[in-house]
Coordinates of C-alpha atoms and ligand atoms in Angstrom, one line a residue:
M41 CA -28.0 -26.3 -6.4
H42 CA -24.2 -27.0 -8.9
E43 CA -23.4 -29.3 -6.1
S44 CA -21.9 -32.7 -8.0
P45 CA -19.8 -35.2 -5.8
R46 CA -17.1 -33.0 -8.0
Y47 CA -17.4 -29.7 -5.4
A48 CA -17.7 -33.0 -2.7
F49 CA -16.9 -30.6 0.8
D50 CA -15.2 -31.4 3.6
D51 CA -14.0 -29.4 5.9
A52 CA -11.6 -31.6 7.8
G53 CA -9.4 -31.8 4.3
M54 CA -9.9 -28.2 3.6
H55 CA -8.0 -27.9 6.9
E56 CA -5.7 -30.1 6.4
A57 CA -4.8 -29.1 2.8
L58 CA -3.6 -25.6 4.3
H59 CA -1.6 -26.7 6.6
R60 CA 0.2 -29.0 4.3
V61 CA 0.2 -26.6 1.3
F62 CA 0.2 -23.9 3.2
G63 CA 1.4 -24.5 6.3
F64 CA -1.1 -22.2 8.3
R65 CA -3.2 -23.4 10.6
T66 CA -6.4 -20.5 10.2
F67 CA -8.5 -18.8 8.1
R68 CA -8.3 -15.1 7.2
P69 CA -11.6 -13.4 7.7
D70 CA -13.6 -14.4 4.4
Q71 CA -11.5 -16.6 3.2
Q72 CA -12.8 -19.1 4.3
E73 CA -16.3 -18.4 3.2
A74 CA -14.4 -17.7 0.4
V75 CA -12.9 -21.5 0.0
Q76 CA -15.8 -23.0 0.7
A77 CA -17.8 -21.8 -1.7
I78 CA -15.2 -22.6 -4.7
L79 CA -14.8 -25.7 -3.4
T80 CA -19.3 -26.5 -3.2
G81 CA -19.0 -25.8 -6.6
R82 CA -21.1 -22.0 -6.4
D83 CA -19.7 -18.8 -8.5
L84 CA -18.7 -16.3 -6.3
L85 CA -17.4 -12.2 -6.4
A86 CA -14.4 -11.6 -3.9
V87 CA -14.5 -8.0 -3.0
M88 CA -10.6 -7.9 -0.9
P89 CA -8.0 -5.3 -0.2
T90 CA -4.6 -6.2 -1.5
G91 CA -3.1 -8.1 1.1
G92 CA -6.0 -9.8 2.3
G93 CA -4.7 -12.9 1.0
K94 CA -6.5 -13.6 -2.4
S95 CA -4.4 -16.0 -4.2
L96 CA -4.9 -18.7 -1.0
C97 CA -9.4 -18.3 -2.2
Y98 CA -8.4 -20.5 -5.1
Q99 CA -5.2 -22.3 -5.1
L100 CA -6.6 -24.1 -2.4
P101 CA -9.5 -25.1 -3.9
A102 CA -7.3 -25.9 -7.2
V103 CA -5.4 -28.0 -4.8
M104 CA -8.2 -29.9 -3.6
L105 CA -10.2 -30.2 -6.6
P106 CA -9.5 -33.0 -10.1
G107 CA -8.2 -30.9 -12.7
T108 CA -6.7 -27.7 -13.6
A109 CA -7.8 -24.5 -12.3
L110 CA -7.7 -21.6 -14.9
V111 CA -6.3 -17.8 -13.5
V112 CA -7.4 -15.6 -15.4
S113 CA -5.0 -12.1 -14.9
P114 CA -4.9 -8.8 -16.5
L115 CA -1.3 -8.8 -14.9
I116 CA 1.7 -10.0 -17.0
S117 CA 4.2 -8.9 -14.9
L118 CA 3.0 -10.2 -11.8
M119 CA 1.6 -13.8 -14.0
K120 CA 5.7 -15.5 -12.6
D121 CA 6.0 -14.3 -8.8
Q122 CA 2.3 -15.7 -8.6
V123 CA 3.6 -18.9 -10.5
D124 CA 6.7 -19.0 -8.5
G125 CA 5.0 -18.1 -4.9
A126 CA 2.7 -21.0 -5.6
R127 CA 5.2 -23.6 -6.9
S128 CA 7.7 -22.7 -3.9
N129 CA 3.9 -24.3 -2.0
G130 CA 4.4 -27.4 -3.6
I131 CA 1.4 -26.5 -6.7
R132 CA 2.0 -27.4 -10.3
A133 CA 1.1 -24.3 -11.2
A134 CA 2.2 -22.2 -15.0
C135 CA 1.5 -20.0 -17.5
L136 CA 0.1 -18.9 -21.1
N137 CA 1.2 -15.4 -21.8
S138 CA 2.5 -14.0 -25.0
A139 CA 5.9 -13.4 -22.5
L140 CA 6.0 -17.0 -23.1
P141 CA 9.3 -18.1 -24.7
P142 CA 7.7 -21.2 -27.5
D143 CA 9.1 -23.9 -26.8
E144 CA 8.0 -23.6 -22.5
R145 CA 4.1 -22.8 -24.2
S146 CA 4.3 -26.3 -25.9
A147 CA 5.8 -27.3 -23.4
V148 CA 2.8 -26.0 -20.7
M149 CA 0.6 -27.1 -23.3
H150 CA 1.8 -31.0 -23.0
D151 CA 1.3 -30.6 -18.8
L152 CA -2.0 -29.1 -19.6
L153 CA -3.2 -32.3 -22.1
A154 CA -1.8 -34.5 -19.7
G155 CA -4.0 -33.2 -16.6
T156 CA -1.0 -32.4 -14.1
L157 CA -1.3 -28.9 -13.6
D158 CA -3.6 -28.0 -10.0
L159 CA -3.9 -24.7 -11.6
L160 CA -2.6 -22.5 -14.7
Y161 CA -2.9 -18.5 -14.9
V162 CA -3.7 -16.4 -18.4
A163 CA -3.6 -13.3 -19.7
P164 CA -7.0 -12.4 -21.3
E165 CA -6.5 -12.4 -24.6
R166 CA -4.8 -15.9 -24.6
F167 CA -8.2 -16.5 -23.6
A168 CA -10.3 -15.0 -25.9
L169 CA -8.3 -17.3 -29.3
D170 CA -10.9 -19.7 -30.3
H171 CA -8.2 -22.5 -30.6
F172 CA -7.6 -22.0 -26.6
Q173 CA -11.0 -21.3 -26.1
E174 CA -11.3 -24.8 -28.0
L175 CA -8.9 -26.6 -25.4
L176 CA -10.6 -25.5 -22.6
G177 CA -13.4 -28.1 -23.6
R178 CA -11.2 -31.0 -23.7
V179 CA -9.7 -31.0 -21.4
A180 CA -10.3 -31.0 -16.9
V181 CA -10.8 -28.4 -16.1
S182 CA -11.5 -27.4 -11.4
I183 CA -12.8 -23.8 -11.2
A184 CA -12.7 -20.8 -13.3
V185 CA -11.3 -17.2 -12.1
I186 CA -11.1 -14.6 -12.8
D187 CA -8.8 -11.6 -10.8
E188 CA -9.0 -7.9 -11.8
A189 CA -13.0 -8.5 -12.1
H190 CA -14.0 -4.8 -11.9
C191 CA -11.4 -4.4 -15.6
I192 CA -14.7 -5.8 -17.5
S193 CA -17.3 -2.9 -16.3
E194 CA -17.5 -0.1 -18.3
W195 CA -18.1 1.5 -15.4
G196 CA -15.2 1.1 -13.4
H197 CA -11.3 3.0 -13.7
D198 CA -9.7 -0.1 -15.0
F199 CA -11.8 -1.4 -18.0
R200 CA -10.4 -3.9 -21.0
P201 CA -11.8 -4.5 -23.4
D202 CA -10.6 -7.9 -23.6
Y203 CA -12.4 -9.0 -20.5
L204 CA -15.6 -9.6 -22.5
A205 CA -14.7 -12.2 -23.6
L206 CA -14.5 -14.1 -20.0
S207 CA -18.1 -14.1 -20.1
A208 CA -18.0 -16.8 -23.1
I209 CA -16.4 -18.9 -20.4
R210 CA -20.6 -20.3 -19.5
D211 CA -20.7 -21.3 -22.6
I212 CA -18.1 -23.4 -23.0
R213 CA -17.8 -25.1 -19.3
P214 CA -21.6 -24.8 -17.8
E215 CA -21.2 -26.6 -15.1
I216 CA -18.2 -25.6 -13.0
P217 CA -18.0 -22.6 -10.4
V218 CA -17.1 -18.7 -11.2
A219 CA -14.7 -17.0 -9.2
A220 CA -14.4 -13.8 -9.1
F221 CA -11.8 -11.8 -7.3
T222 CA -11.9 -7.8 -7.3
A223 CA -10.1 -5.6 -4.7
T224 CA -12.2 -2.0 -5.9
A225 CA -15.9 -2.2 -6.4
T226 CA -19.1 -0.2 -6.3
D227 CA -22.1 -1.5 -6.1
R228 CA -22.7 -0.7 -10.0
V229 CA -19.5 -1.9 -10.8
R230 CA -20.2 -5.3 -8.5
Q231 CA -23.6 -5.4 -10.6
D232 CA -21.7 -5.6 -14.0
I233 CA -19.3 -8.2 -13.2
S234 CA -21.4 -10.3 -11.9
T235 CA -23.9 -10.0 -15.0
R236 CA -21.0 -9.8 -18.4
L237 CA -19.5 -12.8 -16.3
G238 CA -23.0 -14.6 -16.6
L239 CA -22.8 -15.5 -12.2
R240 CA -25.0 -17.7 -11.6
N241 CA -26.4 -16.6 -7.4
P242 CA -23.5 -16.0 -6.1
L243 CA -21.8 -15.6 -2.6
L244 CA -20.6 -12.7 -2.6
V245 CA -17.8 -12.3 -0.3
K246 CA -16.7 -8.0 1.4
A247 CA -13.7 -8.4 3.4
S248 CA -12.8 -6.2 5.3
F249 CA -10.5 -2.7 4.2
D250 CA -9.6 -2.6 6.5
R251 CA -5.2 -4.0 6.6
P252 CA -4.8 -4.4 10.6
N253 CA -0.8 -4.7 10.6
L254 CA -0.5 -1.6 8.8
S255 CA 0.2 1.0 10.8
Y256 CA -0.9 4.9 10.4
E257 CA 1.4 8.0 11.5
I258 CA 1.5 11.3 9.8
R259 CA 4.3 13.8 10.6
E260 CA 4.8 17.1 11.0
K261 CA 7.5 18.0 7.1
E262 CA 9.8 19.5 8.1
G263 CA 11.7 20.1 5.3
G264 CA 15.9 19.1 4.3
D265 CA 16.4 15.3 4.2
G266 CA 17.5 14.7 7.9
Q267 CA 14.8 13.8 8.1
I268 CA 13.7 11.3 6.2
A269 CA 17.7 9.2 6.1
S270 CA 16.6 10.2 10.4
I271 CA 13.6 7.5 9.9
L272 CA 15.4 5.2 7.8
K273 CA 17.9 4.3 9.7
G274 CA 14.9 3.4 12.2
F275 CA 14.1 1.2 9.9
G276 CA 17.1 -1.3 9.6
G277 CA 17.2 -2.0 6.8
Q278 CA 14.6 -3.7 6.1
A279 CA 12.1 -3.0 2.2
G280 CA 9.8 0.1 2.3
I281 CA 9.2 3.1 -0.3
I282 CA 9.3 6.6 -0.8
Y283 CA 7.1 8.6 -3.0
R284 CA 7.9 11.7 -4.2
T285 CA 5.8 13.7 -6.8
S286 CA 8.5 14.8 -8.7
R287 CA 11.0 13.1 -10.8
K288 CA 13.9 16.0 -9.3
S289 CA 12.7 15.3 -6.3
V290 CA 13.2 11.4 -7.2
N291 CA 16.2 12.1 -8.3
D292 CA 17.7 13.7 -5.9
T293 CA 16.1 11.9 -2.2
A294 CA 18.1 8.9 -3.3
A295 CA 20.6 10.7 -4.8
M296 CA 21.0 12.0 -1.0
L297 CA 20.7 9.1 0.5
L298 CA 23.1 6.7 -1.6
K299 CA 25.3 9.7 -0.1
K300 CA 24.5 8.5 3.2
G301 CA 25.8 5.0 3.0
F302 CA 21.5 4.0 1.9
R303 CA 20.5 1.2 -0.4
A304 CA 18.4 3.5 -2.8
L305 CA 17.6 3.5 -5.6
P306 CA 15.1 5.8 -8.5
Y307 CA 12.2 5.2 -9.7
H308 CA 9.8 7.9 -12.3
A309 CA 8.3 7.8 -16.1
G310 CA 11.5 9.4 -16.6
L311 CA 13.9 6.3 -17.0
S312 CA 14.7 4.4 -19.6
D313 CA 12.8 1.0 -19.1
E314 CA 15.9 -0.7 -18.6
E315 CA 16.8 1.3 -16.4
R316 CA 13.5 1.6 -14.3
R317 CA 13.4 -3.2 -14.9
R318 CA 16.6 -3.5 -13.3
N319 CA 15.5 -1.4 -10.4
Q320 CA 12.2 -3.2 -9.9
D321 CA 14.0 -5.8 -9.9
A322 CA 16.8 -4.9 -8.1
F323 CA 14.2 -3.9 -4.7
I324 CA 12.7 -7.3 -5.5
R325 CA 15.2 -9.4 -4.8
D326 CA 16.5 -7.5 -1.8
E327 CA 18.9 -5.8 -3.4
A328 CA 18.0 -2.4 -2.7
D329 CA 16.4 -2.1 0.4
I330 CA 14.7 1.4 -0.8
V331 CA 13.4 2.6 -3.7
V332 CA 12.4 6.7 -4.0
A333 CA 9.3 6.6 -6.6
T334 CA 6.8 8.8 -8.3
V335 CA 3.5 6.9 -8.7
A336 CA 4.3 4.7 -11.1
F337 CA 5.9 2.6 -8.8
G338 CA 3.7 0.0 -7.3
M339 CA 1.9 -1.4 -10.5
G340 CA 3.2 -4.4 -11.5
I341 CA 4.9 -5.7 -7.6
D342 CA 4.1 -8.1 -5.7
K343 CA 6.7 -7.4 -2.8
S344 CA 5.3 -9.1 0.2
N345 CA 8.4 -8.1 2.7
V346 CA 7.9 -4.5 2.1
R347 CA 8.3 -3.0 6.1
F348 CA 7.8 1.0 6.3
V349 CA 5.3 3.4 2.7
I350 CA 6.7 7.3 3.1
H351 CA 4.6 9.2 2.0
A352 CA 7.4 12.2 1.7
D353 CA 5.0 14.8 -0.3
L354 CA 1.2 15.0 -0.7
P355 CA -0.7 12.1 -1.6
R356 CA -3.5 12.6 -4.3
S357 CA -5.9 11.2 -3.1
I358 CA -7.2 8.9 -0.7
E359 CA -7.7 6.0 -2.5
N360 CA -4.0 6.6 -4.2
Y361 CA -3.4 7.3 -0.4
Y362 CA -5.0 3.2 1.0
Q363 CA -3.3 1.4 -2.0
E364 CA 0.1 3.0 -2.6
T365 CA 0.6 2.1 1.5
G366 CA -1.3 -1.1 1.0
R367 CA 2.4 -2.1 -1.0
A368 CA 3.3 -2.4 2.5
G369 CA 2.9 -5.4 5.1
R370 CA 2.0 -7.9 2.5
D371 CA 1.8 -10.8 3.7
G372 CA 0.9 -9.4 7.2
H373 CA 3.6 -8.4 9.3
D374 CA 3.4 -5.9 10.9
A375 CA 4.9 -1.9 8.3
R376 CA 4.1 1.4 9.0
C377 CA 2.7 3.7 6.8
I378 CA 3.9 7.2 7.5
L379 CA 2.7 10.6 5.9
L380 CA 5.4 14.0 5.9
F381 CA 2.8 16.9 5.8
S382 CA 3.5 20.5 5.6
Q383 CA 0.5 22.9 4.5
G384 CA 3.3 24.6 2.4
D385 CA 3.1 21.7 0.3
I386 CA -0.4 22.2 -0.8
P387 CA 0.1 25.4 -2.7
K388 CA 2.5 23.7 -5.2
V389 CA 0.1 21.1 -5.5
R390 CA -2.6 24.0 -6.7
F391 CA -0.5 25.2 -9.1
F392 CA -0.2 21.3 -10.4
I393 CA -4.1 20.6 -10.6
D394 CA -4.7 24.5 -11.9
S395 CA -2.0 23.7 -15.1
M396 CA -4.5 20.4 -15.7
P397 CA -6.3 21.1 -19.0
D398 CA -9.5 19.2 -19.1
Q399 CA -12.1 21.2 -16.5
E400 CA -13.4 17.8 -15.4
E401 CA -10.2 16.1 -14.6
R402 CA -9.6 19.7 -12.4
S403 CA -12.4 19.4 -9.5
R404 CA -11.5 15.9 -9.8
A405 CA -8.0 16.3 -8.3
L406 CA -8.9 19.2 -6.0
A407 CA -12.0 17.0 -4.7
G408 CA -8.8 15.0 -4.0
L409 CA -7.1 17.6 -2.4
S410 CA -9.3 19.1 0.2
K411 CA -10.0 15.2 1.3
V412 CA -6.5 14.9 2.1
L413 CA -6.5 18.0 3.7
A414 CA -8.9 16.7 6.4
F415 CA -7.6 13.2 6.4
A416 CA -4.4 14.9 7.1
S417 CA -5.6 17.3 9.5
S418 CA -7.8 15.9 11.8
T419 CA -7.1 14.2 14.3
V420 CA -9.7 11.6 14.5
C421 CA -8.4 7.7 14.0
R422 CA -6.5 7.8 11.1
R423 CA -8.4 4.2 9.9
K424 CA -11.1 5.1 11.3
M425 CA -11.0 8.6 8.5
L426 CA -9.7 5.8 5.7
L427 CA -12.3 3.3 6.4
D428 CA -15.1 5.9 6.2
H429 CA -14.2 6.7 3.4
F430 CA -14.7 3.2 1.9
G431 CA -18.2 3.2 3.3
E432 CA -16.8 1.2 6.0
R433 CA -17.1 2.2 10.5
Y434 CA -14.4 1.2 11.9
P435 CA -16.2 -0.9 15.1
R436 CA -13.4 0.3 17.7
E437 CA -13.4 3.6 20.1
N438 CA -9.8 3.3 19.1
C439 CA -7.1 1.8 16.9
A440 CA -3.9 1.5 18.6
T441 CA -1.8 1.8 16.0
C442 CA -2.6 5.3 14.8
D443 CA -1.1 8.6 15.6
V444 CA -3.9 10.1 16.6
C445 CA -5.1 7.2 18.8
L446 CA -1.3 6.1 20.8
G447 CA -0.7 10.2 20.2
T448 CA -2.0 13.0 23.5
K449 CA -3.9 16.0 22.3
E450 CA -1.0 19.1 23.1
V451 CA -4.0 22.2 23.0
T452 CA -2.0 25.2 23.4
E453 CA -3.2 28.8 23.7
C454 CA -1.7 31.5 21.4
T455 CA -4.1 34.5 21.4
T456 CA -1.3 36.7 20.9
E457 CA 0.5 35.1 19.0
A458 CA -2.4 34.9 16.3
K459 CA -3.0 38.6 16.7
M460 CA 0.7 39.1 16.0
L461 CA 1.4 37.3 13.1
L462 CA -2.3 39.0 12.3
S463 CA -1.5 41.8 12.4
A464 CA 1.9 41.3 11.0
I465 CA -0.1 40.5 7.8
I466 CA -1.9 43.7 7.7
R467 CA 0.4 46.3 8.3
T468 CA 2.2 44.8 5.9
D469 CA -0.8 44.7 2.7
S470 CA -0.9 41.8 3.2
R471 CA 2.1 41.0 0.0
F472 CA 4.1 39.1 1.6
G473 CA 4.2 35.0 1.9
A474 CA 4.9 33.5 5.0
G475 CA 8.9 32.9 4.5
H476 CA 9.1 36.3 4.5
L477 CA 6.4 37.4 7.2
V478 CA 8.5 34.8 9.9
D479 CA 11.4 36.4 9.6
I480 CA 9.7 39.6 10.5
L481 CA 8.3 37.6 13.8
V482 CA 11.7 36.9 15.4
G483 CA 13.6 39.7 13.7
A484 CA 16.0 37.9 11.5
D485 CA 18.4 40.0 9.5
T486 CA 17.4 39.9 5.4
K487 CA 17.9 41.7 2.6
K488 CA 13.9 41.7 2.1
I489 CA 13.8 42.8 5.8
R490 CA 15.6 45.4 5.0
E491 CA 14.8 46.4 1.3
F492 CA 11.0 47.0 2.8
G493 CA 12.4 48.8 6.2
H494 CA 10.5 46.4 7.4
D495 CA 13.0 45.6 10.8
R496 CA 11.0 49.0 11.7
L497 CA 8.1 48.0 12.1
K498 CA 6.8 48.1 15.8
L499 CA 6.4 44.4 15.4
Y500 CA 9.9 43.4 14.0
G501 CA 11.5 40.7 16.4
A502 CA 8.7 40.2 18.6
G503 CA 8.3 36.9 18.8
K504 CA 11.5 35.7 19.5
A505 CA 10.4 33.4 22.2
R506 CA 9.4 31.7 19.6
G507 CA 10.7 30.4 16.8
K508 CA 9.9 29.3 12.9
V509 CA 8.8 25.5 13.2
F510 CA 6.2 27.2 16.4
W511 CA 5.0 30.4 13.2
R512 CA 4.9 28.5 9.9
R513 CA 2.6 25.8 12.4
L514 CA 0.3 28.4 13.4
M515 CA 0.2 30.0 10.3
D516 CA -1.2 26.2 9.2
E517 CA -3.3 26.6 11.6
L518 CA -4.8 30.1 11.0
V519 CA -5.3 28.3 7.3
A520 CA -7.1 25.8 7.8
R521 CA -9.3 27.2 10.1
K522 CA -10.6 29.9 7.7
V523 CA -8.9 32.8 9.3
L524 CA -6.2 33.3 7.3
A525 CA -6.1 32.2 3.4
R526 CA -3.2 30.9 0.5
S527 CA -3.0 33.4 -2.7
E528 CA -2.9 31.5 -6.0
G529 CA 0.1 30.2 -7.6
L530 CA 4.1 29.1 -7.6
Y531 CA 4.5 32.5 -4.4
P532 CA 0.8 32.4 -2.6
T533 CA 1.3 35.5 -0.3
L534 CA -1.1 35.6 2.5
Y535 CA -4.2 37.3 3.1
P536 CA -6.9 37.5 5.9
L537 CA -10.6 36.8 6.0
E538 CA -13.7 37.5 8.1
A539 CA -12.5 35.0 10.7
A540 CA -9.4 37.1 11.2
V541 CA -12.0 39.8 12.4
G542 CA -13.0 37.5 15.9
I543 CA -10.2 37.4 17.1
L544 CA -8.2 41.1 16.7
K545 CA -11.1 42.6 18.6
E546 CA -14.2 40.1 19.4
G547 CA -11.2 38.5 22.1
E548 CA -12.2 35.6 20.5
K549 CA -9.3 33.2 21.8
V550 CA -7.6 30.7 19.6
E551 CA -5.6 26.9 20.3
M552 CA -4.0 25.0 18.6
V553 CA -4.2 21.0 18.8
R554 CA -0.8 19.1 18.2
M555 CA -1.1 15.1 18.6
V556 CA 1.9 14.8 20.5
E557 CA 3.7 10.7 20.6
T558 CA 3.4 9.5 23.7
S559 CA 5.3 6.5 25.4
Q560 CA 2.6 4.3 26.2
A561 CA -1.2 5.2 24.8
K562 CA -3.6 5.7 28.1
G563 CA -4.8 2.0 28.9
H564 CA -3.4 0.5 25.3
T565 CA -0.3 -1.6 25.8
K566 CA 0.2 -2.0 21.9
R567 CA 1.9 0.8 20.4
I568 CA 3.7 1.4 17.4
T569 CA 6.9 -0.7 17.0
P570 CA 10.1 1.9 17.4
D571 CA 11.5 -0.4 14.4
G572 CA 9.6 -3.2 13.4
L573 CA 12.9 -5.6 14.0
P574 CA 13.2 -8.7 15.4
A575 CA 14.1 -9.3 19.0
D576 CA 16.8 -11.6 17.5
R577 CA 17.4 -9.0 15.5
E578 CA 21.7 -11.0 14.3
L579 CA 20.3 -14.9 13.5
F580 CA 17.1 -13.4 11.8
D581 CA 19.6 -11.4 10.3
R582 CA 21.5 -15.0 8.7
L583 CA 18.4 -16.0 8.3
R584 CA 18.0 -13.4 5.9
A585 CA 21.1 -13.6 4.0
L586 CA 20.0 -17.5 3.9
R587 CA 16.7 -17.1 2.1
K588 CA 18.9 -14.4 -0.6
Q589 CA 21.1 -17.2 -1.5
L590 CA 19.0 -19.6 -1.9
A591 CA 16.0 -17.0 -4.1
D592 CA 19.3 -16.6 -6.0
E593 CA 19.7 -20.1 -6.6
Q594 CA 16.1 -20.8 -7.9
G595 CA 15.7 -17.1 -9.5
V596 CA 13.4 -16.5 -7.3
P597 CA 12.5 -13.0 -5.4
P598 CA 12.6 -13.5 -1.3
Y599 CA 9.6 -13.8 -0.7
V600 CA 9.2 -16.5 -2.3
V601 CA 11.8 -18.8 -0.6
F602 CA 9.5 -17.4 3.1
S603 CA 7.4 -14.2 4.4
D604 CA 9.5 -11.7 6.2
R605 CA 7.3 -12.5 9.2
T606 CA 7.7 -16.8 8.8
L607 CA 11.4 -15.4 9.2
H608 CA 10.7 -13.4 12.2
E609 CA 8.4 -16.4 13.8
M610 CA 11.9 -18.4 12.9
A611 CA 14.2 -16.2 14.9
S612 CA 11.9 -16.0 17.7
R613 CA 10.9 -19.3 18.3
Q614 CA 14.2 -21.1 17.5
P615 CA 12.9 -24.3 16.0
A616 CA 15.3 -27.1 16.7
T617 CA 13.0 -30.3 15.1
P618 CA 11.4 -30.9 12.0
G619 CA 7.8 -30.9 13.8
E620 CA 8.9 -27.6 15.7
M621 CA 9.8 -26.2 12.0
L622 CA 6.8 -26.9 10.8
D623 CA 4.7 -24.9 13.5
I624 CA 5.3 -21.9 11.9
P625 CA 3.7 -20.5 10.1
G626 CA 4.4 -20.3 5.9
V627 CA 6.4 -23.7 6.0
G628 CA 4.1 -26.5 4.3
Q629 CA 5.1 -30.0 3.5
A630 CA 7.2 -28.3 0.4
K631 CA 9.0 -26.1 2.6
L632 CA 9.9 -28.7 4.7
A633 CA 11.3 -30.6 2.7
R634 CA 13.2 -28.3 0.2
Y635 CA 14.7 -25.9 3.0
A636 CA 14.3 -27.2 6.7
E637 CA 17.8 -28.4 6.9
V638 CA 19.6 -25.9 6.2
F639 CA 17.6 -22.9 8.5
L640 CA 17.2 -25.7 11.2
A641 CA 21.6 -26.2 10.9
L642 CA 21.7 -22.4 11.0
I643 CA 19.4 -22.2 13.8
A644 CA 21.4 -24.8 15.4
G645 CA 24.4 -22.7 14.3
T646 CA 25.6 -25.8 12.8
P647 CA 26.4 -26.2 9.4
A648 CA 24.7 -28.8 7.6
S649 CA 25.6 -32.5 6.5
Ligands
ADP866 P1 -3.6 -10.5 -2.6 O1 -3.5 -11.1 -3.1 O2 -4.6 -10.9 -2.0 O3 -2.7 -9.8 -1.9 P2 -2.2 -12.9 -1.1 O4 -2.7 -13.9 -1.2 O5 -0.3 -12.7 -1.9 O6 -2.5 -11.2 -1.1 O7 -1.2 -13.1 -0.3 C1 -0.6 -11.6 1.1 C2 0.1 -12.4 1.8 O8 -0.6 -13.2 3.0 C3 0.3 -13.9 1.6 O9 2.3 -13.1 2.0 C4 0.5 -15.0 2.2 O10 1.3 -15.8 2.5 C5 -0.5 -15.0 3.7 N1 -1.4 -15.4 4.0 C6 -2.5 -15.3 3.2 N2 -3.4 -16.3 4.6 C7 -3.5 -16.3 5.2 C8 -3.3 -17.1 6.7 N3 -4.7 -17.2 6.5 N4 -2.4 -16.9 8.0 C9 -2.1 -16.8 7.7 N5 -1.1 -15.7 6.2 C10 -1.9 -15.9 5.5
ZN867 ZN1 -6.5 4.5 15.3

């Protein structure tokens, strides 16, 4: 409709540029549609999950079209990263924001006026300035890109008043296409974005929220440090995030890991700005492998080589879980998401929710919690449940990359044990919590047992054959089935509900269903890789060390030099010539020219000349 020679579409040229600039032979689903729309001068509204490959959708047209592409983005902390990333691919990119020193700002202005920029990132408050808008009327602008476009809607969760000013772009440059991107938008917010930006018949691209390179697992939380440490051993120094709920648990876990020799750092709102920044930078630069953090961590980082995210405590909601796990594997390489789950954590969360002053906030938090619990206790494919939550249907029966799809269901009949447990509760008048009840059943000799004379109960020690873990699990199962309930508060006691009668008096059976990991799921060859490490580990480590050295020399994060995926490909294919190097995904012309020689030399095992 608004096609002009400026926006003539050329399929071969688009694919050529994809390979030349980014080193990729193929587009990801939806990228192609989005790029085509922009290249033909059509407005675009794209809903894409984090890690979906959004930046390529506008960076490619920015390179191909004459003039400068303007990108409005609210996250100043990410701008430098984005500019570094674009520049590493040979794109002439710059940014304008309040954090920029005046001399650099005037250099950027100069380049903009001279027409030598492909891409300019600006903060929304800069866009709102009259003199900036006046400037936009005078320079050659190819497209306007609005990142995090949901910020323009008061119905969204991140409304930013300064985003309202963006509607002016239509008046200043009516002839250029406007492309809006967001990772989250309900129908209402989508409509709002479209109206407020004055989008004209925009192409709507809605990418799937599925992240196929992420695997999902939920494990029983055994408490204690041993479990986390043993999981981390399998990752062999790769980057990962461990989420915990409280500052104290963050500090404790980080200190424990440090003591065990892991390169781990804490991150939470209780640390000084300076310390937070230092820890975050160390993580981004691959100087620390692990960040132990509260949910305060992750917003302002773009690190693409995060190989695992562990939730050591319950996430607050499915949205939070999706967003937090979404920080893993942004480079498209395999990454793992592990949630450690224990019903025993629930009272703590309940207690926290109960202390919220605002009624509405409290009920929202409760609803979030109950969905998380349903997710964690379910034996339905994790991926399917996550996508369900976002209103998307997962088309396959088996995703082959979650614990449910890869595991087998282990069914244990435990009616006798359930009766024993219920009797123990009834005999002690529902006055005790899980720990003490287990002690009675396994016949522990504690002060509390002796004090209450519980060693004289007929049931004392009757469940010795089963062990503490089993009894805990059975309690969780009976709570989940609403046979038992926990009282509110920090020291909850257990009491029986209606349904207990069926088991005690009416011969109802109790079975526990548990997912156990099998070495190979039936009919599926793909497995959750034990560690995500490449075959030639030794070469990979040397490539990684070289990447780090080059990144430090340029003052950029290592993943800007090459992604983990690109290094993995190098380690396994071992290219010997520049031509072979160019076949590695992620190696475009700019990176080939800059890095091929040293990397080829390292792979060949000879020093670079
Ligand atoms: P987002 O901005 O949506 O979070 P990015 O644009 O940063 O995602 O892209 C995420 C990762 O995916 C980057 O490492 C990028 O190099 C990679 N990527 C993007 N498009 C492709 C593609 N077509 N083929 C292979 N990798 C891609
Ligand atoms: Zn699955």
